[in-house]
Coordinates of C-alpha atoms (C1' of nucleotides) in Angstrom, one line a residue:
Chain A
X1 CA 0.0 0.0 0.0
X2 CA 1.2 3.1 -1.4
X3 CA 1.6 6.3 1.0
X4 CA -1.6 8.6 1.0
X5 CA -0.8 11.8 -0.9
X6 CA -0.5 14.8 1.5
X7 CA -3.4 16.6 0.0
X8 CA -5.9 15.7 -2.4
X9 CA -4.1 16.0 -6.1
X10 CA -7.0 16.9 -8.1
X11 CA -7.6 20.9 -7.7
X12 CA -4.7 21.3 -6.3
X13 CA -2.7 24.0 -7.8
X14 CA 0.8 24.0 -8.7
X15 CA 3.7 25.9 -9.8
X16 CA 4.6 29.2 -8.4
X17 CA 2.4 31.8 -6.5
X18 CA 0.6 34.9 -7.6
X19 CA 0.2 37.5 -5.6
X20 CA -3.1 37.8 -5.0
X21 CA -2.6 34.2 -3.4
X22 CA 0.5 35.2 -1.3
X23 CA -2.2 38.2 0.2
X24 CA -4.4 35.5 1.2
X25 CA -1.9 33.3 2.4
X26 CA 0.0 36.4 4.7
X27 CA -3.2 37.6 5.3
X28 CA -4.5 34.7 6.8
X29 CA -1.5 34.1 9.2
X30 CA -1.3 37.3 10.1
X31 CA -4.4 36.7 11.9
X32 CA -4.4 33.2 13.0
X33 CA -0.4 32.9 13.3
X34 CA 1.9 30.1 11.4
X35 CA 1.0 26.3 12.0
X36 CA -1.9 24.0 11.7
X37 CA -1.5 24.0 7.6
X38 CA -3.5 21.1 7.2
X39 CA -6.3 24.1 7.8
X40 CA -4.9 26.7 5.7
X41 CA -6.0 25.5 2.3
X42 CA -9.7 25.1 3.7
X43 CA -9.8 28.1 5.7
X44 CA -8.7 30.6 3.2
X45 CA -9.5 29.5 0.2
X46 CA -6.4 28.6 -1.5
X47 CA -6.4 25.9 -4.1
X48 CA -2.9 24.9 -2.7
X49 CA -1.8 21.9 -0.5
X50 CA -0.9 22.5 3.6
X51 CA 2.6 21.5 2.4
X52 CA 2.8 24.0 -0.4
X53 CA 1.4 26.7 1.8
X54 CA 4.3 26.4 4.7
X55 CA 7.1 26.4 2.3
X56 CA 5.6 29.6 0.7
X57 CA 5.6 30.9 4.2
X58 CA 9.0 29.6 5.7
X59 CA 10.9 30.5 2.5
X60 CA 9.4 33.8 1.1
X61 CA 6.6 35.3 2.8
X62 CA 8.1 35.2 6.7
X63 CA 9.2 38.5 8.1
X64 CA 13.1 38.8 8.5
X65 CA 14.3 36.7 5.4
X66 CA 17.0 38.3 3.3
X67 CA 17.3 37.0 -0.6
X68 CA 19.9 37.0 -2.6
X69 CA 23.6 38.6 -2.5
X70 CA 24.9 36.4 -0.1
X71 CA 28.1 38.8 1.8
X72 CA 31.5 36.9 2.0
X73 CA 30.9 36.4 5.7
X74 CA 27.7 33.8 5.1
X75 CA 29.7 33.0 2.4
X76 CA 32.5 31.7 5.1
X77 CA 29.9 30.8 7.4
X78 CA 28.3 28.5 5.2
X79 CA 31.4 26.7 3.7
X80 CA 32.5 26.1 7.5
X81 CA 28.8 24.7 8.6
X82 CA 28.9 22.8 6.0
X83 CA 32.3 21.1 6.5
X84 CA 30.9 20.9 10.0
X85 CA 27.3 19.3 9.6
X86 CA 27.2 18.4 6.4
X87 CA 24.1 18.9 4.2
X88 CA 22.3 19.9 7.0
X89 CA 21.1 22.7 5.9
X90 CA 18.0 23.7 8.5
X91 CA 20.7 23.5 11.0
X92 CA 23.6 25.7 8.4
X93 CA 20.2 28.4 8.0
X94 CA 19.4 28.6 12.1
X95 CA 23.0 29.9 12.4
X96 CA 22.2 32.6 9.9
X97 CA 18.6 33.8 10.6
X98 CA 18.0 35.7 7.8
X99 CA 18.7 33.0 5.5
X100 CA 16.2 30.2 4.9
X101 CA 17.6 26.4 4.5
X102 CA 16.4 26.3 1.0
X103 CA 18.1 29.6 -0.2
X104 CA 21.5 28.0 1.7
X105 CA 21.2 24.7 -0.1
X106 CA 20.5 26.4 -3.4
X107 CA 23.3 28.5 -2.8
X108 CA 25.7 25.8 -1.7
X109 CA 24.7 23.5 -5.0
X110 CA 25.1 26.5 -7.6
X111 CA 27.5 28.3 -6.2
X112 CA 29.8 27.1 -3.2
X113 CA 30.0 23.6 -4.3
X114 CA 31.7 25.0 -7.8
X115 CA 33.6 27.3 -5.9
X116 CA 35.1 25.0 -3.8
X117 CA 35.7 22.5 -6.2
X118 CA 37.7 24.5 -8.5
X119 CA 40.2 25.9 -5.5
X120 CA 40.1 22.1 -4.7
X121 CA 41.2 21.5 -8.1
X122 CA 43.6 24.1 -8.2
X123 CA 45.2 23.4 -4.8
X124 CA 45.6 19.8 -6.0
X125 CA 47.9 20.9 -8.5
X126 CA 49.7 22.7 -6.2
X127 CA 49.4 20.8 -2.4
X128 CA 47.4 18.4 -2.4
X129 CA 48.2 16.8 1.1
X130 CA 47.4 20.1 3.0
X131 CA 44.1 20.7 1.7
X132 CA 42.4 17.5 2.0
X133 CA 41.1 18.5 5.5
X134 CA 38.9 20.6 4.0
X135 CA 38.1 19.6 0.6
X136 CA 34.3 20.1 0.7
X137 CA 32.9 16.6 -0.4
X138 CA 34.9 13.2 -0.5
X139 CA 38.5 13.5 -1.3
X140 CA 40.5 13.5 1.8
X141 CA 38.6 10.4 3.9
X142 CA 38.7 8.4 1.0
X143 CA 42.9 9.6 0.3
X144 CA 43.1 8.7 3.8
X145 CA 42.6 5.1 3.1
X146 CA 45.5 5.4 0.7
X147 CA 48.0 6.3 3.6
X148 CA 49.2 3.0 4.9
X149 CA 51.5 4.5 6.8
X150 CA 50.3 4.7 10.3
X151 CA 51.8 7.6 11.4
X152 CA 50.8 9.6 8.8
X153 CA 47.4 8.6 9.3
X154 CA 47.6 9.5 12.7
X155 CA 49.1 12.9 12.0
X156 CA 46.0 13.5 9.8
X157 CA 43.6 12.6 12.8
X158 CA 45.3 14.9 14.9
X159 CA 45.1 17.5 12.6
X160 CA 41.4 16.7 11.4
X161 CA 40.8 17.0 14.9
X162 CA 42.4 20.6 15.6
X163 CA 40.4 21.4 12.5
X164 CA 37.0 20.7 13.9
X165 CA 37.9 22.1 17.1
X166 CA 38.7 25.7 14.9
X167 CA 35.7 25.1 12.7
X168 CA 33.4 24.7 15.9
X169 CA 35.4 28.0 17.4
X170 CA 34.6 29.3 14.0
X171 CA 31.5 28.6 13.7
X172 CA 30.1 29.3 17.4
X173 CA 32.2 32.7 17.4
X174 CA 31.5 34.1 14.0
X175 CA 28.6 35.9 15.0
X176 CA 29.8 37.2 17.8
X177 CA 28.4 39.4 19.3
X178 CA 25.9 38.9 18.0
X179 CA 24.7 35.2 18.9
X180 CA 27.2 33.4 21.2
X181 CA 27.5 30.8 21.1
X182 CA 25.2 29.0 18.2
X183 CA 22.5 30.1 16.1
X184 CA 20.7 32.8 16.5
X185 CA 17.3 32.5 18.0
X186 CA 16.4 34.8 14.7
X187 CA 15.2 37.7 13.4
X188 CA 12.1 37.0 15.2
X189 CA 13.9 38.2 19.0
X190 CA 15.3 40.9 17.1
X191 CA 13.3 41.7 14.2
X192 CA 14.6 44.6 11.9
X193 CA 12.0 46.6 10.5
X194 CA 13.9 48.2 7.7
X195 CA 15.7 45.0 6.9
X196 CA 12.1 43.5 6.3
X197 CA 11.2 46.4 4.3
X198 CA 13.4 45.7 1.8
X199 CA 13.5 42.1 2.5
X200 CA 9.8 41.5 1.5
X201 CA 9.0 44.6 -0.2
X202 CA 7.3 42.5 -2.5
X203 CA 4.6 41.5 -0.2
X204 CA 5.2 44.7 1.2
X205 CA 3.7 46.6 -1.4
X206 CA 0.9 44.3 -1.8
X207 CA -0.2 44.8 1.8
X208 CA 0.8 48.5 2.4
X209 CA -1.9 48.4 5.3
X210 CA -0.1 45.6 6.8
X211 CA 3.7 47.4 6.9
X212 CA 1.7 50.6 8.2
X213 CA -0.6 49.5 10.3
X214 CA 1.1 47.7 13.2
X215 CA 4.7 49.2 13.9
X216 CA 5.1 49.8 17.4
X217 CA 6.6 52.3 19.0
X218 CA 10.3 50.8 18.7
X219 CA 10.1 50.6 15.1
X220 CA 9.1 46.7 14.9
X221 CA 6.3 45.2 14.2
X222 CA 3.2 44.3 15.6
X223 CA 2.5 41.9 18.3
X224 CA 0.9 39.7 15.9
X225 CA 3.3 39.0 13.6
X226 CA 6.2 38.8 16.4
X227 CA 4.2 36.0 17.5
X228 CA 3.9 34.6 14.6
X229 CA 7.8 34.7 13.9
X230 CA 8.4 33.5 17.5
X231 CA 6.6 30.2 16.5
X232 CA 8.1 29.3 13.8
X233 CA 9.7 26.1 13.1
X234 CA 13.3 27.0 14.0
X235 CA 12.8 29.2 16.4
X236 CA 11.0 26.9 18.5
X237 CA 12.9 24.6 18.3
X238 CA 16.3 27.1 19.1
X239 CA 14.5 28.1 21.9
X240 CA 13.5 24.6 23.5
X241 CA 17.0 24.6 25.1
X242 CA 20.3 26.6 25.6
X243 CA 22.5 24.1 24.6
X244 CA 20.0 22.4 22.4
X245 CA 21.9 23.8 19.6
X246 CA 25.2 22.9 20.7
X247 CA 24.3 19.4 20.9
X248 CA 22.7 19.7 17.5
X249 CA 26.1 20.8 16.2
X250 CA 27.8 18.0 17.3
X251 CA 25.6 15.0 17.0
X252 CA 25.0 14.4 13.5
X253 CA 27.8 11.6 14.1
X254 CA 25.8 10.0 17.6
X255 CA 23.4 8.7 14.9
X256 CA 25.6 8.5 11.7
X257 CA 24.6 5.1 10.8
X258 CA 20.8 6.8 10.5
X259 CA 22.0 9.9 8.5
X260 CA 20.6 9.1 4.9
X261 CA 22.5 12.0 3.5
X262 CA 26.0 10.5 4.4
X263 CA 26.2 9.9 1.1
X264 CA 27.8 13.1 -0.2
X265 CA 27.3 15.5 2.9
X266 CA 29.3 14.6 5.7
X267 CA 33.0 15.4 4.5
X268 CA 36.5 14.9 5.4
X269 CA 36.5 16.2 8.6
X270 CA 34.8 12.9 9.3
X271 CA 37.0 11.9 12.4
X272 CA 37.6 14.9 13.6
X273 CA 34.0 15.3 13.9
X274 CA 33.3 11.8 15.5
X275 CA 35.9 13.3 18.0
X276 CA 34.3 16.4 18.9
X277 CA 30.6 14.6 19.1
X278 CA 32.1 11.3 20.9
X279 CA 33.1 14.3 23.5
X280 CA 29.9 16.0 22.7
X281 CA 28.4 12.8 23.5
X282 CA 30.1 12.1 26.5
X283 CA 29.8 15.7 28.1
X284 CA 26.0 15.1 27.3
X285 CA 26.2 11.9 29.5
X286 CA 27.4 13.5 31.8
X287 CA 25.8 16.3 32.3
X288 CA 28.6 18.8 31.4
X289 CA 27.9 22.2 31.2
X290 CA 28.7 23.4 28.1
X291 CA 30.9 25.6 29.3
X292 CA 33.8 23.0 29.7
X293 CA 32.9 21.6 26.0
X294 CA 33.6 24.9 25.1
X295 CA 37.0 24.9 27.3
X296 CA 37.8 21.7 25.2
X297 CA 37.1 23.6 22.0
X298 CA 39.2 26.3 22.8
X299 CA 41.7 24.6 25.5
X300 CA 44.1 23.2 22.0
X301 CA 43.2 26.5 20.0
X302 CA 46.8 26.9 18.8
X303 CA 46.3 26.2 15.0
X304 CA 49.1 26.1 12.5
X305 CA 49.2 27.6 9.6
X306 CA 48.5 24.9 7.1
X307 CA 45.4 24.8 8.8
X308 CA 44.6 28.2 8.6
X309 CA 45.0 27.9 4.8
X310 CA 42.9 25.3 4.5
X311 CA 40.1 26.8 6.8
X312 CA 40.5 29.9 3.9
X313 CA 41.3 28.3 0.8
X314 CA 38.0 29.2 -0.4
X315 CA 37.9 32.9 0.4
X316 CA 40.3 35.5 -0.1
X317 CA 42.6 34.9 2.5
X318 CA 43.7 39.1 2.7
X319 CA 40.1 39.4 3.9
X320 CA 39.5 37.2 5.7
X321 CA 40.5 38.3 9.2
X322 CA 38.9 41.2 8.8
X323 CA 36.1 39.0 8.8
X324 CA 36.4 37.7 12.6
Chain B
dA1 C1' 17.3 38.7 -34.2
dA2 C1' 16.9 33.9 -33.4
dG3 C1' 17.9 29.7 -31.5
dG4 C1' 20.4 27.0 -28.3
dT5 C1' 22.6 26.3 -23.9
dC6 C1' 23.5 27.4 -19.2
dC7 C1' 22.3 29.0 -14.7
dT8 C1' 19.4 30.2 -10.9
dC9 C1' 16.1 29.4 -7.6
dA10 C1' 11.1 28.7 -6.3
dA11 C1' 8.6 24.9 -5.7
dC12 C1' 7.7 20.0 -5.5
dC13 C1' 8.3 15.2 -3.8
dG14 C1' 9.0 11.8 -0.6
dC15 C1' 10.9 10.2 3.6
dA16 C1' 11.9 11.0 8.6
dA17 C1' 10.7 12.8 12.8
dC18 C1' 7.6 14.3 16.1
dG19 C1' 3.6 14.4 19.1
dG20 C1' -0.9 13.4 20.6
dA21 C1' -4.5 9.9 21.1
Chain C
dA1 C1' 3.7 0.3 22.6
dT2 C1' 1.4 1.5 18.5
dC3 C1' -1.0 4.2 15.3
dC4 C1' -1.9 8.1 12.7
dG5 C1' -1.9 12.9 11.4
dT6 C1' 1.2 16.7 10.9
dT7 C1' 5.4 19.1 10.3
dG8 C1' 10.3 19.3 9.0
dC9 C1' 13.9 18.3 6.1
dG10 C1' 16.9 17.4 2.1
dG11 C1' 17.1 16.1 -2.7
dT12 C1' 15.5 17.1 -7.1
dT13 C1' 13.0 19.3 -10.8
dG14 C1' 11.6 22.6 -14.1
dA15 C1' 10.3 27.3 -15.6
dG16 C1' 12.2 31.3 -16.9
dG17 C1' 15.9 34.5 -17.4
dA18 C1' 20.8 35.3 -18.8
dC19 C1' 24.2 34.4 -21.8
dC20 C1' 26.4 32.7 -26.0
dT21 C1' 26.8 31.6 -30.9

DNA sequence: AAGGTCCTCAACCGCAACGGA
DNA sequence: ATCCGTTGCGGTTGAGGACCT
């Protein structure tokens, strides 16, 4: 028996969204708040299934979301997140709130991923040993298996290790101040009124009422849609727990053998990453606060300057301190 | 100008995870 | 413990615009 479709196929419309249909569908959770989908088709009208409607809302429509012109810092960001955690890109996006997963993955596949590949390819030519730490999809744990020699292979750990440790500094500090450490709990905490402006002026100018109506008196905007933006997806679930992200960060490894997208996603910081989330893992056991994982992250932070390359091969490496 | 190819990204699909009954 | 409905997520697709010949 086949799975039931999520909606019912015939009259359901397709392909992208008019605007007249993105009124209705802002309109509607402007008043009743995000969630329940199932309801939203029925209850406003649109010929759309509960799935169709969400992704609309989580990935155009929601306040705070930023398109396009990615800046060399979510650039970095991204490449580092995703050395980190893979394909994971809900988790890459909840570290840069203004970003939605499917803009990240979209930008990683047409962009990043040919980006990288070409430094990789032009590193090879040039030093191919002290790159493969970083190469972005499946060189170096594969060229691993080619190093018979034990202490080789042992230097590599040591050094995929020290490179997790300064992507996890990396990545928990490059917000800073900002969010510290993890992602941020998003543009819903902190919403930026002019940001959204221009962020959704296309909505924007199809619901003037709604972008005048309801700014309070600090400049955001109303209590409705804060609400709205406070229960969405990520946000709850950044919110559950302090450390819930950290964890998050780290365990994609605790339950590798049930990650379908191994395949391609989790790269060749592979051991280095079982080490930091066997210690994740462990501090987790036993109830460590995360303040001494993070004195394990930074306790080893001398990194030499191989490492450092390879952390910037893809990015300009002249600007890229400025960048942290 | 016209046709072909490439590129981007919004949207869809299907599976996994979650949570309530 | 199990079932079932709902939501979340990642991979993939295809329409349309940009670019090339």
């Amino acid at each position: 028996m086949g799975r039931p479709p999520c909606c019912d196929k015939i009259g359901v419309k397709k392909g992208p969204w008019t605007p007249e249909e993105d009124i209705i569908l802002v309109s509607y959770i402007q008043e009743h708040g995000p969630g329940n989908w199932r309801a939203v088709p029925t209850n406003t009208g649109l010929r759309r299934c509960s799935k169709s409607c969400r992704l609309r809302w989580t990935n155009y429509l929601r306040p705070g979301i930023k398109r396009g012109n990615f800046t060399e810092k979510e650039e970095k960001m991204i490449i580092h997140l995703q050395a980190l955690l893979g394909n994971r890109w809900a988790a890459i996006a909840s570290y840069l709130p203004q970003r939605t997963d499917n803009d990240i993955k979209n930008y990683w596949n047409t962009h990043l991923k040919k980006k990288l590949k070409k430094l990789e390819e032009g590193q090879d030519g040039q030093n191919t040993s002290s790159q493969e730490g970083f190469s972005s999809n499946s060189t170096s744990s594969t060229s691993s298996s080619h190093n018979s020699n034990k202490g080789q292979w042992e230097r590599r750990l040591q050094t995929d290790i020290n490179m997790a440790k300064q992507a996890l500094c990396e990545a928990l500090s490059i917000e800073k101040p900002d969010l510290v450490p993890g992602p941020s709990p998003g543009p819903s905490l902190n919403p930026n009124p002019a940001l959204y402006a221009s962020s959704a002026e296309n909505i924007a100018r199809l619901l003037e009422n709604w972008m005048t109506r309801k700014p309070n008196s600090n400049g955001s905007f109303s209590s409705t849609l804060q609400s709205t933006q406070n229960n969405n997806s990520s946000n709850k679930k950044w919110n559950c727990s302090d450390n819930n992200e950290f964890k998050s960060l780290l365990s994609f490894n605790s339950n590798s053998n049930s990650n379908s997208n191994s395949n391609s996603s989790i790269t060749t910081t592979d051991a280095s990453l079982q080490s930091a989330s066997m210690a994740a893992a462990e501090a987790e056991e036993q109830k460590l606060p995360l303040s001494l994982l993070e004195k394990w992250l930074f306790e080893d932070g001398v990194i030499n300057q191989d490492q450092v390359n390879m952390m910037d091969m893809s990015l300009d490496a002249e600007n890229a301190d400025d960048l942290f």
